[in-house]
Coordinates of C-alpha atoms and ligand atoms in Angstrom, one line a residue:
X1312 CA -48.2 29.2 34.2
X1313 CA -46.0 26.3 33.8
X1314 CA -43.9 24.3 36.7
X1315 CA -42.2 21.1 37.0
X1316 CA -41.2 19.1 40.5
X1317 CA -40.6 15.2 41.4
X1318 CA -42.0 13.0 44.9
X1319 CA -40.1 10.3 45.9
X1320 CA -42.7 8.3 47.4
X1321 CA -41.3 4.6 49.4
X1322 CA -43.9 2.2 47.3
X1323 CA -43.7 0.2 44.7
X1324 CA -44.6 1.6 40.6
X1325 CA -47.7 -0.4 40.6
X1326 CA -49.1 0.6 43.9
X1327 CA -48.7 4.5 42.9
X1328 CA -49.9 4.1 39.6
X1329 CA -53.4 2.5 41.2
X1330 CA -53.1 5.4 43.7
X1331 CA -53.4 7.5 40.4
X1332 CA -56.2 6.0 39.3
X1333 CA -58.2 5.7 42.6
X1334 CA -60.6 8.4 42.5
X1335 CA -61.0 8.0 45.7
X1336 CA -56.9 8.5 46.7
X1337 CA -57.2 11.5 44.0
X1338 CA -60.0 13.3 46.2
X1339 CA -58.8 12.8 49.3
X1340 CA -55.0 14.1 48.0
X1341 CA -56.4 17.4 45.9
X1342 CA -56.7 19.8 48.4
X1343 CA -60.5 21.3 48.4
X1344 CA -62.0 18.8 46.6
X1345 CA -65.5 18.2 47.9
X1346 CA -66.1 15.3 45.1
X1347 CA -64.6 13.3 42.7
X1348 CA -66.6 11.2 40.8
X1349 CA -66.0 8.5 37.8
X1350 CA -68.4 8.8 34.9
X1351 CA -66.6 7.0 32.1
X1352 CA -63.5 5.3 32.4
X1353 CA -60.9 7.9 32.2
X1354 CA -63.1 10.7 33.0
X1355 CA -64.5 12.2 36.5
X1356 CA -66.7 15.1 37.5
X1357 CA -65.4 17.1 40.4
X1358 CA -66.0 19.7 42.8
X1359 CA -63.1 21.9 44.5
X1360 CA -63.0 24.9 46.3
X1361 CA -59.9 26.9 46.5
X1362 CA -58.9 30.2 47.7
X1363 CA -55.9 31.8 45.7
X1364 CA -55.6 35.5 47.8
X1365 CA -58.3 37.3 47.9
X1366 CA -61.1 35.1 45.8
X1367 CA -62.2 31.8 47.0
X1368 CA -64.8 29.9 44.8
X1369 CA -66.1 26.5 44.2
X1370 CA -64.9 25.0 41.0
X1371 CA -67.2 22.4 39.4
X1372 CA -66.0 20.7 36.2
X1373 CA -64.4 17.7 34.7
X1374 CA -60.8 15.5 35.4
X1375 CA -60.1 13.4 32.3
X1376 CA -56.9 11.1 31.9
X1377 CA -55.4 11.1 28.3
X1378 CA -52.0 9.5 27.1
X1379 CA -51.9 6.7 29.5
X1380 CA -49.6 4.6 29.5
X1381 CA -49.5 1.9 32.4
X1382 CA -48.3 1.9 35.0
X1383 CA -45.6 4.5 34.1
X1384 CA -47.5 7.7 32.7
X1385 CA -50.5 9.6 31.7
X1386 CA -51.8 13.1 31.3
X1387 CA -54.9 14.9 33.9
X1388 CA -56.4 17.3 32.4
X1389 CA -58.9 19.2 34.9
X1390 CA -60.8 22.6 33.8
X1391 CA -63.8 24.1 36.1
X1392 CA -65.5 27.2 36.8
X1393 CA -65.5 29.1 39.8
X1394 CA -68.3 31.4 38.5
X1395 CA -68.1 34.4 39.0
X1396 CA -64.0 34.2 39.9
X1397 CA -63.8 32.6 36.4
X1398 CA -62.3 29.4 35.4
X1399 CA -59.0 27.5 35.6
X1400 CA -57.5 24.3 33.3
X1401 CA -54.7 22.8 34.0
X1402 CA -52.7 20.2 32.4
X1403 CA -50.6 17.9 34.3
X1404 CA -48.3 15.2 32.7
X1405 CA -47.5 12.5 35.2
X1406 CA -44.4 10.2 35.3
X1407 CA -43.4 7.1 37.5
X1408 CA -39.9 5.9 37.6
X1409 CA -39.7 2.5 39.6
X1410 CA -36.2 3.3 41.2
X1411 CA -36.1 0.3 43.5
X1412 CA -38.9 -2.5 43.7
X1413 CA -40.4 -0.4 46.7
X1414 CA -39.5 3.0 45.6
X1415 CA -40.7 5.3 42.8
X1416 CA -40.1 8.3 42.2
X1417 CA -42.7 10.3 40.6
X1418 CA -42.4 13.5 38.2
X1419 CA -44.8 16.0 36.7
X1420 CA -45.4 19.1 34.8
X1421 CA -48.4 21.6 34.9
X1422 CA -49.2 23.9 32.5
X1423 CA -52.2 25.8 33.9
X1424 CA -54.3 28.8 32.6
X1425 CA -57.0 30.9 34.4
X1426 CA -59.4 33.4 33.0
X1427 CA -61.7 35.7 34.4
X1428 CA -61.1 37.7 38.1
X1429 CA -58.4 35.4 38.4
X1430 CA -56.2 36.2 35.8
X1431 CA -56.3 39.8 37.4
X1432 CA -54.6 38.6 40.7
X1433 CA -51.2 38.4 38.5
X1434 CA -49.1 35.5 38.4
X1435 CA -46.8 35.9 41.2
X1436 CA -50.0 35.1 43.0
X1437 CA -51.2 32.3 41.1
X1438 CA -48.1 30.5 40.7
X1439 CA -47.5 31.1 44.3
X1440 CA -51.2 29.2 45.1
X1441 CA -50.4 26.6 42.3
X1442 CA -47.0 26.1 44.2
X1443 CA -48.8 25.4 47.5
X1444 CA -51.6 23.5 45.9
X1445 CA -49.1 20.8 44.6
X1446 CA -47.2 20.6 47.3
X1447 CA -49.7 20.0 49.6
X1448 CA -50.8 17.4 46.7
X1449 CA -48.0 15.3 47.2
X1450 CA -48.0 15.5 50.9
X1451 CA -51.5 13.8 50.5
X1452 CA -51.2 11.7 48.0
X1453 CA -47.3 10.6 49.9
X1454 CA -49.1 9.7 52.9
X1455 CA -52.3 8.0 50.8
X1456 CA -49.3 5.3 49.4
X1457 CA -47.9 5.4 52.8
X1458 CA -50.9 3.8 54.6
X1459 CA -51.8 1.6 51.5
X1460 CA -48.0 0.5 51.1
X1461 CA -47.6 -1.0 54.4
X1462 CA -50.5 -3.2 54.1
X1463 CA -50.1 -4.1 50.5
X1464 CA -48.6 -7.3 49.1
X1465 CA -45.2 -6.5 47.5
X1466 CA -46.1 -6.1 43.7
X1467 CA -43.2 -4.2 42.1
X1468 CA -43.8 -3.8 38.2
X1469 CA -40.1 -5.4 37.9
X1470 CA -39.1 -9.1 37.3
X1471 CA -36.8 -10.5 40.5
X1472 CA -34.0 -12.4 38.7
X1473 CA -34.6 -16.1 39.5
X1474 CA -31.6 -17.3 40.9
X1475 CA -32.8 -20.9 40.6
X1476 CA -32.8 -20.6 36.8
X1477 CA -29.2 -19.4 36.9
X1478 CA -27.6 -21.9 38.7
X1479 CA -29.3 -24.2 35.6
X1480 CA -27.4 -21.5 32.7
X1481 CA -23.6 -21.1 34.4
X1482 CA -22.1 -20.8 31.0
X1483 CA -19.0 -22.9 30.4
X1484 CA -16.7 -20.2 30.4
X1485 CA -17.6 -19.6 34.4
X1486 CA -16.5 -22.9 35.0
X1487 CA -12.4 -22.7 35.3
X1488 CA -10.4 -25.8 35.9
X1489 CA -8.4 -26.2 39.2
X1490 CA -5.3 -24.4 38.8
X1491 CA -1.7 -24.5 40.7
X1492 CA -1.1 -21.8 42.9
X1493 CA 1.7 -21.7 44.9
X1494 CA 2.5 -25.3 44.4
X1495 CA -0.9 -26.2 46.3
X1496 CA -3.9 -27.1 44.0
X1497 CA -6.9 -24.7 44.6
X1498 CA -9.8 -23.6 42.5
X1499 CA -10.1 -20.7 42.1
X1500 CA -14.2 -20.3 40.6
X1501 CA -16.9 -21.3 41.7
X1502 CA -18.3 -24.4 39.4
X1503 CA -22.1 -24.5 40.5
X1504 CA -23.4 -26.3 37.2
X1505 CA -26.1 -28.1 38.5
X1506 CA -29.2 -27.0 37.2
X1507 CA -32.3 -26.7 40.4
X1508 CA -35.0 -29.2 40.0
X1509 CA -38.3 -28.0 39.0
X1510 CA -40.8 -27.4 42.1
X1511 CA -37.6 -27.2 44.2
X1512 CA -38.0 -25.1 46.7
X1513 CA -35.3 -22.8 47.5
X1514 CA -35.0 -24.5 51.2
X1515 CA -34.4 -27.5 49.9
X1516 CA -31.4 -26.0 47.9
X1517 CA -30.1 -24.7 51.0
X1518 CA -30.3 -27.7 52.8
X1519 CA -28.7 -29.4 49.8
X1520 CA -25.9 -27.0 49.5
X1521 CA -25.3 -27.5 53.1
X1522 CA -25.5 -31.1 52.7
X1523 CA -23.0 -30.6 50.7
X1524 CA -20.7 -28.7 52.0
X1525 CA -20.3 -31.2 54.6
X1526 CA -20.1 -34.2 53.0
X1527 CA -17.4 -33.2 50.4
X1528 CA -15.0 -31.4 53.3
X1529 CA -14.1 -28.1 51.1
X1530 CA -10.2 -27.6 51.1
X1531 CA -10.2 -24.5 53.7
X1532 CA -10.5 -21.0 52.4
X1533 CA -12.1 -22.2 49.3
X1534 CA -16.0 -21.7 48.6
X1535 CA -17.8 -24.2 47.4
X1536 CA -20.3 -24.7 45.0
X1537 CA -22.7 -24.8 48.2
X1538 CA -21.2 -21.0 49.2
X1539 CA -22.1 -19.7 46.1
X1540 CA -25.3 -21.0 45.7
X1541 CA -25.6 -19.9 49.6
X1542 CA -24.9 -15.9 48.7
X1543 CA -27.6 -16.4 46.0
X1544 CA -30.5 -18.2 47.7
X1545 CA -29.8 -16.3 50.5
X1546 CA -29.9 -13.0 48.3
X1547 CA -26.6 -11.8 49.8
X1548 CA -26.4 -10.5 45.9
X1549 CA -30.1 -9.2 45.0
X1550 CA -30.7 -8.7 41.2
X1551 CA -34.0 -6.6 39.9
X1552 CA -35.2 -5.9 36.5
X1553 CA -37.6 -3.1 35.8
X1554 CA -37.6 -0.8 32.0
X1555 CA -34.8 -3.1 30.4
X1556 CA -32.4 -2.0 33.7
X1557 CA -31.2 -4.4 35.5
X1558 CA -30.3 -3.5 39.1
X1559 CA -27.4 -5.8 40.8
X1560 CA -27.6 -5.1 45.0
X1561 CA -24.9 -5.9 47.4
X1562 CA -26.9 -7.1 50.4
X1563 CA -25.0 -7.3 53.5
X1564 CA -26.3 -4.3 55.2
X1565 CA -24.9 -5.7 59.1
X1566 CA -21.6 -5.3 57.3
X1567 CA -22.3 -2.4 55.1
X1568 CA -22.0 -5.0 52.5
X1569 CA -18.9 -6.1 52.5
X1570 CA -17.6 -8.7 50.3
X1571 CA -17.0 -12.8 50.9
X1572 CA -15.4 -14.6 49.2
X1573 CA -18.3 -16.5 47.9
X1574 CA -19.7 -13.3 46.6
X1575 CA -16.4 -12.5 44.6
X1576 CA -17.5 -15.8 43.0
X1577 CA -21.4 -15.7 42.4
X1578 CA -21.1 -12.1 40.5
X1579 CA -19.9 -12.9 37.3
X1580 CA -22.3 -15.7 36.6
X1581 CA -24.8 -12.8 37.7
X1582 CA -23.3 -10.6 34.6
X1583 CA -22.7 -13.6 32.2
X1584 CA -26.8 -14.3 32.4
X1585 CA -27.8 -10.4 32.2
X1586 CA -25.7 -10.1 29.4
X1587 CA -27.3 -12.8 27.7
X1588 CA -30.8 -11.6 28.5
X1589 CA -32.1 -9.3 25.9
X1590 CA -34.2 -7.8 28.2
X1591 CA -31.3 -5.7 29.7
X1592 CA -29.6 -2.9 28.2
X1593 CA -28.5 -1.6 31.0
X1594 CA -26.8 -2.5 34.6
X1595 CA -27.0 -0.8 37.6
X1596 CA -24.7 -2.0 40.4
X1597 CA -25.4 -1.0 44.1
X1598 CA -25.8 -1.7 47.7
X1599 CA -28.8 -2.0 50.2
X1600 CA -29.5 0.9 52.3
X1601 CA -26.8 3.5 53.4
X1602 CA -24.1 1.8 52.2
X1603 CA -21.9 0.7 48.4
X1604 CA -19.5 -1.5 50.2
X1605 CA -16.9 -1.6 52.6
X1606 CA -14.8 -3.6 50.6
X1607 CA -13.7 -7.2 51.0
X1608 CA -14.7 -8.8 54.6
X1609 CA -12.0 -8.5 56.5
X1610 CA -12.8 -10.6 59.7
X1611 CA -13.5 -13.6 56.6
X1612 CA -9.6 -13.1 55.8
X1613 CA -8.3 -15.3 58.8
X1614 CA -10.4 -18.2 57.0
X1615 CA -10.4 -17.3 53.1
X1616 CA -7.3 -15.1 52.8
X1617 CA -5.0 -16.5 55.9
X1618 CA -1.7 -17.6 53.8
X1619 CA 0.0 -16.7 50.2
X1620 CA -1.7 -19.3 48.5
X1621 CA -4.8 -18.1 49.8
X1622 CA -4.5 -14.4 48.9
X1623 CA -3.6 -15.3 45.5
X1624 CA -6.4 -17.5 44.8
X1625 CA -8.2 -15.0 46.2
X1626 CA -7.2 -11.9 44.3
X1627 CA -7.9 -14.2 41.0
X1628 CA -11.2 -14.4 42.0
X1629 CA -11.7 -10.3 42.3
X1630 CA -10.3 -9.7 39.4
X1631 CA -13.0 -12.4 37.7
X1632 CA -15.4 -10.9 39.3
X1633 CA -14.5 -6.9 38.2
X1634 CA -13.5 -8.4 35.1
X1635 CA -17.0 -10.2 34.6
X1636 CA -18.9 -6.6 35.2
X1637 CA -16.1 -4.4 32.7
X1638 CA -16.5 -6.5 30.3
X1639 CA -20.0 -6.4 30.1
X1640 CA -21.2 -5.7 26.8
X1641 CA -23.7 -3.7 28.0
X1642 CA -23.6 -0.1 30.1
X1643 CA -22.8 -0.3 33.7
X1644 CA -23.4 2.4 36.8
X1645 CA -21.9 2.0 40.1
X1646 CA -24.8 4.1 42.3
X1647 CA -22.8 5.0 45.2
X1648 CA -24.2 6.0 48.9
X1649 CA -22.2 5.8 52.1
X1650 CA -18.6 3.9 51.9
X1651 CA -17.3 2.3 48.7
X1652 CA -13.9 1.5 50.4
X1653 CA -11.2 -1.3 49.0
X1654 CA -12.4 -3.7 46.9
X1655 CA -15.7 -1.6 46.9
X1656 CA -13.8 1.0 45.2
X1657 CA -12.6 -1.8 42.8
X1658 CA -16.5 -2.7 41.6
X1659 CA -17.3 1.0 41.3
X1660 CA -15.0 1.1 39.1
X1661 CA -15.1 -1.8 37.0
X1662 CA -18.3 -0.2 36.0
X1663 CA -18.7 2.6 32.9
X1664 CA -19.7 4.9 35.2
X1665 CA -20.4 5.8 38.8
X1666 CA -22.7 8.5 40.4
X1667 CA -22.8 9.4 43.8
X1668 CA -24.7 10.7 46.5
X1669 CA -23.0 13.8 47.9
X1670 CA -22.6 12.0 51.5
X1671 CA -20.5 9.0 49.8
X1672 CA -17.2 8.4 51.3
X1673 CA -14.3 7.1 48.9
X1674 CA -11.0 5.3 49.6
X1675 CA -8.9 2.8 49.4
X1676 CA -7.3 1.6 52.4
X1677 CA -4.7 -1.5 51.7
X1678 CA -2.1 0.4 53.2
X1679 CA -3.7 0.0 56.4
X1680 CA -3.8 -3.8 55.9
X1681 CA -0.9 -4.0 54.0
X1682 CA -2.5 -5.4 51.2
X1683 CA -1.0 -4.3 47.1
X1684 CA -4.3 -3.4 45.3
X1685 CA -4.3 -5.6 42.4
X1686 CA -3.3 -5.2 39.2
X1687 CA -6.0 -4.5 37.8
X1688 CA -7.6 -2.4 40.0
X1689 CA -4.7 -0.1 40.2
X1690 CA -4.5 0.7 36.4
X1691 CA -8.4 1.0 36.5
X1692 CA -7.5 3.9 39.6
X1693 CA -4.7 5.4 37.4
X1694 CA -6.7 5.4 34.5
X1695 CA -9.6 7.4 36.5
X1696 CA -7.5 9.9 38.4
X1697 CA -4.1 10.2 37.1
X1698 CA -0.6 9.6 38.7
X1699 CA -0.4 11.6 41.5
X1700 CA -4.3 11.2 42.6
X1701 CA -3.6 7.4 42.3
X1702 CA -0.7 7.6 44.5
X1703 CA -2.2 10.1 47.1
X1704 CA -4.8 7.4 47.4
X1705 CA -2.6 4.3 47.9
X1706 CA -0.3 5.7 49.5
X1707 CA -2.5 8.1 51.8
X1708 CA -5.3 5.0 52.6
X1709 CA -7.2 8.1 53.7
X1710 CA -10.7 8.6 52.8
X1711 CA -12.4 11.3 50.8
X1712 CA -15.6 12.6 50.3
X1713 CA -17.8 13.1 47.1
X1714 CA -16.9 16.2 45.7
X1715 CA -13.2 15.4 46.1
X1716 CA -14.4 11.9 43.9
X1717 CA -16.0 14.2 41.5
X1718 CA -12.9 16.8 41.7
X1719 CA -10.4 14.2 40.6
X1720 CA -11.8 12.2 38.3
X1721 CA -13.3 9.2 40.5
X1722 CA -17.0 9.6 39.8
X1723 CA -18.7 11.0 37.2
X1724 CA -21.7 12.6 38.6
X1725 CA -22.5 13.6 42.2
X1726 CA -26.4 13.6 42.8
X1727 CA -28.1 17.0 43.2
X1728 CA -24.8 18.7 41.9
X1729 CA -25.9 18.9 38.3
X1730 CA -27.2 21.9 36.6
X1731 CA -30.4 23.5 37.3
X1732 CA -33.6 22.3 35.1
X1733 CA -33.6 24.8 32.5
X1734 CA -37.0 24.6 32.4
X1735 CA -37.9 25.7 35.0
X1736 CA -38.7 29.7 35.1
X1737 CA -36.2 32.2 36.9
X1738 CA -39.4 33.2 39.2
X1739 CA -40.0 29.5 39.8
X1740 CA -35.8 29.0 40.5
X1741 CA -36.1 31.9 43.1
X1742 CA -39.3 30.7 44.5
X1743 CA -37.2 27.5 45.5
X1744 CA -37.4 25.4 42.9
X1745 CA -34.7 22.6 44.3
X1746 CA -37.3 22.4 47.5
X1747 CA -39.1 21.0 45.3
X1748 CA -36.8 18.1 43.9
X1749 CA -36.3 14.9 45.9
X1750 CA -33.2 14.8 47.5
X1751 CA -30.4 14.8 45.0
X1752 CA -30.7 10.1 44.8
X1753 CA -27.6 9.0 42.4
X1754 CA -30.3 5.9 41.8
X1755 CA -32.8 8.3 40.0
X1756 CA -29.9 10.4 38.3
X1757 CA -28.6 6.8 37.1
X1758 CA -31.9 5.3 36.1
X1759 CA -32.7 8.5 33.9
X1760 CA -28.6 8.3 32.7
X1761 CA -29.5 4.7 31.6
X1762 CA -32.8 4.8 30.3
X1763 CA -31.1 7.3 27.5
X1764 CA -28.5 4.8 27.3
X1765 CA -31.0 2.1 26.8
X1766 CA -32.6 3.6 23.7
X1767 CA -29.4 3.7 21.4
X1768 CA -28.0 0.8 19.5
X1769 CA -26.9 -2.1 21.7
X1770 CA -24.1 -3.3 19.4
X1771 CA -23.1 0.4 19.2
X1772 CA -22.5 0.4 22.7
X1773 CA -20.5 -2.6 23.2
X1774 CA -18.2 -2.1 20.5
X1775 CA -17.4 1.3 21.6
X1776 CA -17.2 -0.6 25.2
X1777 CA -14.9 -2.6 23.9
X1778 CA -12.4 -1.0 22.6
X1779 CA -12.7 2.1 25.4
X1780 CA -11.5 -0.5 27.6
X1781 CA -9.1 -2.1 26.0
X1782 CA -7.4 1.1 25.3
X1783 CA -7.3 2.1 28.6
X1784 CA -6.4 -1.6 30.2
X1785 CA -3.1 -1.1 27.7
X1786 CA -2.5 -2.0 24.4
X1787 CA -2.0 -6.1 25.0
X1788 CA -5.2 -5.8 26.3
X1789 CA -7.3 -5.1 23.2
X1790 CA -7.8 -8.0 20.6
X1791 CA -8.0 -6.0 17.3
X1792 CA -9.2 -9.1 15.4
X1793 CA -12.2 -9.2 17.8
X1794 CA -12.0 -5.2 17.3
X1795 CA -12.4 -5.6 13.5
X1796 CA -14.9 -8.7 13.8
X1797 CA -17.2 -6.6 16.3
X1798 CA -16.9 -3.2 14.0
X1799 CA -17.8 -5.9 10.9
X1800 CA -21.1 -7.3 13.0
X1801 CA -22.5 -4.0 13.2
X1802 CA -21.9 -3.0 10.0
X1803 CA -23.5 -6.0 8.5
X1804 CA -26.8 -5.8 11.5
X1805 CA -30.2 -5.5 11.2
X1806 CA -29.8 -2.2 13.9
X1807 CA -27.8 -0.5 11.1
X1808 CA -30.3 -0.8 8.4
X1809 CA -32.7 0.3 11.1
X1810 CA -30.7 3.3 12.2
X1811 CA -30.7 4.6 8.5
X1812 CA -34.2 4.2 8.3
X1813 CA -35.4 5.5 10.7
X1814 CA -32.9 9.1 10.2
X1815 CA -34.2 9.0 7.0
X1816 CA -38.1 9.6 7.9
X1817 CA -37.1 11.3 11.0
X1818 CA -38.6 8.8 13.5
X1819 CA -36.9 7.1 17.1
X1820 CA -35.2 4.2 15.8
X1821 CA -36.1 0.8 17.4
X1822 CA -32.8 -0.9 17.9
X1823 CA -33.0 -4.7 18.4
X1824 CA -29.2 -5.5 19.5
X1825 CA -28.9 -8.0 16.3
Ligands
COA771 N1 -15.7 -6.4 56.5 C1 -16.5 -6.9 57.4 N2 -17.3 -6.2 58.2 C2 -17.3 -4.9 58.0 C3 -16.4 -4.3 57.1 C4 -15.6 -5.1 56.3 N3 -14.8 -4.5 55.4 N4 -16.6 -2.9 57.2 C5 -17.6 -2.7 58.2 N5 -17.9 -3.9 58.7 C6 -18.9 -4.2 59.7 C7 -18.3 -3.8 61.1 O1 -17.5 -4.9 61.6 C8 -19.6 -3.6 61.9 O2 -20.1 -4.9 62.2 P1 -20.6 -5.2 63.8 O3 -21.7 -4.2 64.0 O4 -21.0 -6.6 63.7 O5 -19.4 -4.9 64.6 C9 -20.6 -3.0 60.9 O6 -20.0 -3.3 59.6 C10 -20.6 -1.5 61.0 O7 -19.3 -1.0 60.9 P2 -18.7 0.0 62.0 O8 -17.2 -0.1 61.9 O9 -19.3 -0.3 63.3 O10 -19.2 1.4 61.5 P3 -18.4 2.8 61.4 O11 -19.4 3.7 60.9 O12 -17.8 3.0 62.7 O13 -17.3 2.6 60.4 C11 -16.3 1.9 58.3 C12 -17.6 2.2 59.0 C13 -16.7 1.3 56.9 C14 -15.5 3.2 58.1 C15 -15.4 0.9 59.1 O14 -16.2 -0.2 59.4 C16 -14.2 0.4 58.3 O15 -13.2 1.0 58.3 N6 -14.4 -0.8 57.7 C17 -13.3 -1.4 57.0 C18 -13.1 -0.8 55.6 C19 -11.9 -1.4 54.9 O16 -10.8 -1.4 55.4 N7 -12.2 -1.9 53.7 C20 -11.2 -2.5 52.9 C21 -11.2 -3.9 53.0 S1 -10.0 -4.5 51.8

């Protein structure tokens, strides 16, 4: 009997990996089990009565745990005899997937056998009492978490980006010089060069930005080197990195994140410094709870956007900003729940890809505001969904759900809409196999998307990136020396040598990005 499910349990990686090796959490989650009791360090004895239709019996054996690998896998093996009802073994590979610093989701496969009067029950009955018997494993084990979740400290297996140590790295290139617009000189990035003291705390910064602020009078409608550093201290942009993912979170929930001005301005120093980190090979851009984003803030418009000078300098800095996260070298997902309106809409798709829930809602609206989408973000809309969708859009500001995204082109994947896990059994389909799935999450669908991503050769990726892009931005867009020089770098990299070697003894290359 084999079977395969997933729990998505609201705890941190760490926390339900202890849980997993708590013998304590296991006995009080296994349904039946009398004890459970560690004698060596991976392996238990145990005692578990179970009833599977007619036969009840009390299993004694041993639970050992074999290819462990923390805090993200390992393999339980438990085999006991029920006497005279015979014996059972099962094998049960268990995965954890940190999705979000407090949530993981958590993925197994059994492959059991029984022997004895057991094995004459038939499977439909077994599988059926295997069914239940990990189902009402998780509910246990879920509420075990639960309780030990809400009074534990927030460890979450992932590195929070330190935003101090950014402010100290703003590369020169995020640094533009004032620039006429309109015949009124503005600036039009953010120059935050200052790198934070060491042992400052992130108060005083505030209090320094703030300081700031006031003392230097900003021209109106222009953030200041104190806003930026405001939407980053204040973690109005979060950024998380777990398994060489990087997760960028747009943290405005009051206003289902919408965008300031100031955040237009703090992102692409965000994606200069994950870019640069060879930790990441992958980006995953999102927003906290139910929402992407509702765009740009409009109520901020009277302040930041009020006159033509304004919208101009402003619409330079969207474009930097979806600019800084296409031209990422490395892969990019918009995960997209609840509205990705306007300039939303823009971010999404300044990414490689997007997946969605199936309750996301789509659309651009300018035409309500009587805005012109930008350039850019118009050709990226054309280049997604073709003439007439584009136009249907623009013109139409109406919005539309996710399977009219997916439909036309918009998004890529729509969560729980892929196909069914071939490996699961046709009984095990009929018996309700999606039940058994967590709720379609485009952030699990993404992760697993990216962590395939993350395996293949870095350099690979961003050439291909490169010119994917510059292709579809139009033909002035594309450098073809820097085409030819990036094409050169991989040829002549230690990733190439490594991807040769390892197809030649059949192994997982180990790609470095060099
Ligand atoms: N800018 C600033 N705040 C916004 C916002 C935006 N783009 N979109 C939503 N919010 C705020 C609302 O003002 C509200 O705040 P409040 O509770 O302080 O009043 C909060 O988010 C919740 O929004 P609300 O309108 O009450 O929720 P809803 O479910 O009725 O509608 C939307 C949600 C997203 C459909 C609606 O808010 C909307 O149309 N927003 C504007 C979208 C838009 O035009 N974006 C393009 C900008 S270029």
């Amino acid at each position: 009997m084999e079977m395969v499910g997933e729990a998505r349990l609201e705890a941190s990686r760490q926390l339900v990996w202890d849980a997993l090796n708590d013998p304590q959490v296991l006995q009080a989650s296994i349904p039946g089990c009398e004890t459970l009791e560690r004698t060596a360090e991976n392996e238990f004895t145990a005692t578990v009565v179970s009833k599977v239709g007619p036969i009840k019996a009390r299993f004694a054996g041993k639970v050992s745990l074999s290819n462990i690998s923390p805090p993200k896998s390992y393999t339980l093996t438990g085999e006991g005899s029920g006497g005279a009802a015979g014996f059972a073994k099962a094998d049960i590979e268990v995965s954890l997937d940190a999705l979000e610093p407090t949530v993981t989701l958590l993925r197994y496969g059994v492959k059991a056998n029984v022997g004895g009067k057991l094995a004459q029950l038939g499977s439909r009955m077994i599988d059926a009492a295997a069914r239940k018997s990990a189902d009402d494993f998780f509910e246990l084990f879920g509420q075990q978490v639960n309780e030990r979740a809400k009074s534990a400290s927030t460890a979450t297996n992932g590195v929070t980006f330190d935003i101090r140590a950014l402010a100290g790295n703003v590369p020169e290139e995020a640094v533009v010089a004032p620039t006429e617009v309109a015949g009124r000189q503005t600036t039009t990035h953010a120059t935050f060069v200052e790198p934070v003291e060491q042992g400052q705390t992130a108060r005083t910064d505030k209090a320094a930005a703030k300081s700031q602020t006031e003392s230097t009078a900003p021209t109106p409608g222009i953030a200041t080197q104190a806003e930026v550093m405001d939407v980053l201290i204040s973690e109005m942009v979060k950024v998380w990195i777990s398994d060489q993912i990087a997760v960028v979170t747009l943290n405005r929930r009051k206003s289902r994140n919408a965008m300031t001005y100031a955040m237009w301005l703090a992102i692409p120093a965000i994606m200069s410094a994950l870019d640069r980190n060879p930790d990441v090979r992958a980006v995953l851009l999102t927003g906290a709870e139910q929402d992407f984003c509702a765009g740009a803030d409009i109520p901020e418009f009277e302040k930041v956007r009020a006159d033509i000078a304004q919208a101009t300098a402003y619409e330079v800095a969207v474009d930097a900003c979806c600019d800084a996260i296409a031209k990422l070298s490395k892969p990019t997902i918009a995960v997209l729940r609840g509205y990705c309106l306007g300039g939303g809409a823009h971010l999404a798709m300044s990414c490689d890809f997007r997946f969605a829930a199936a309750d996301a809602m789509f659309g651009i609206p300018a035409a309500r505001l009587s805005i012109i989408y930008g350039v850019r973000g118009t050709r990226k809309l054309l280049s997604l969904v073709g003439l007439s969708e584009a136009k249907r859009i623009l013109f139409g500001a109406q919005r539309f759900d996710a399977e009219t995204a997916h439909r036309i082109g918009f998004v890529d994947q729509v969560a729980g809409m892929k196909a069914e896990n071939p490996s699961l059994s046709i009984w095990e389909r009929l018996l309700g196999a999606k039940a058994r799935q967590a709720p379609g999450d485009p952030m699990a669908e993404a992760r697993a998307f990216a962590t395939s991503l993350a395996g293949n050769a870095p350099l690979s990726i961003a050439g291909a990136k490169y010119l994917l892009n510059g292709m579809a931005m139009g033909t002035g867009s594309l450098d073809l020396a820097r085409a030819e020089a990036l094409i050169a770098a991989a040829a002549g990299s230690d990733d190439y040598r490594e991807g040769r070697e390892a197809f030649a003894v059949r192994r997982e290359p180990k790609f470095q990005g060099r």
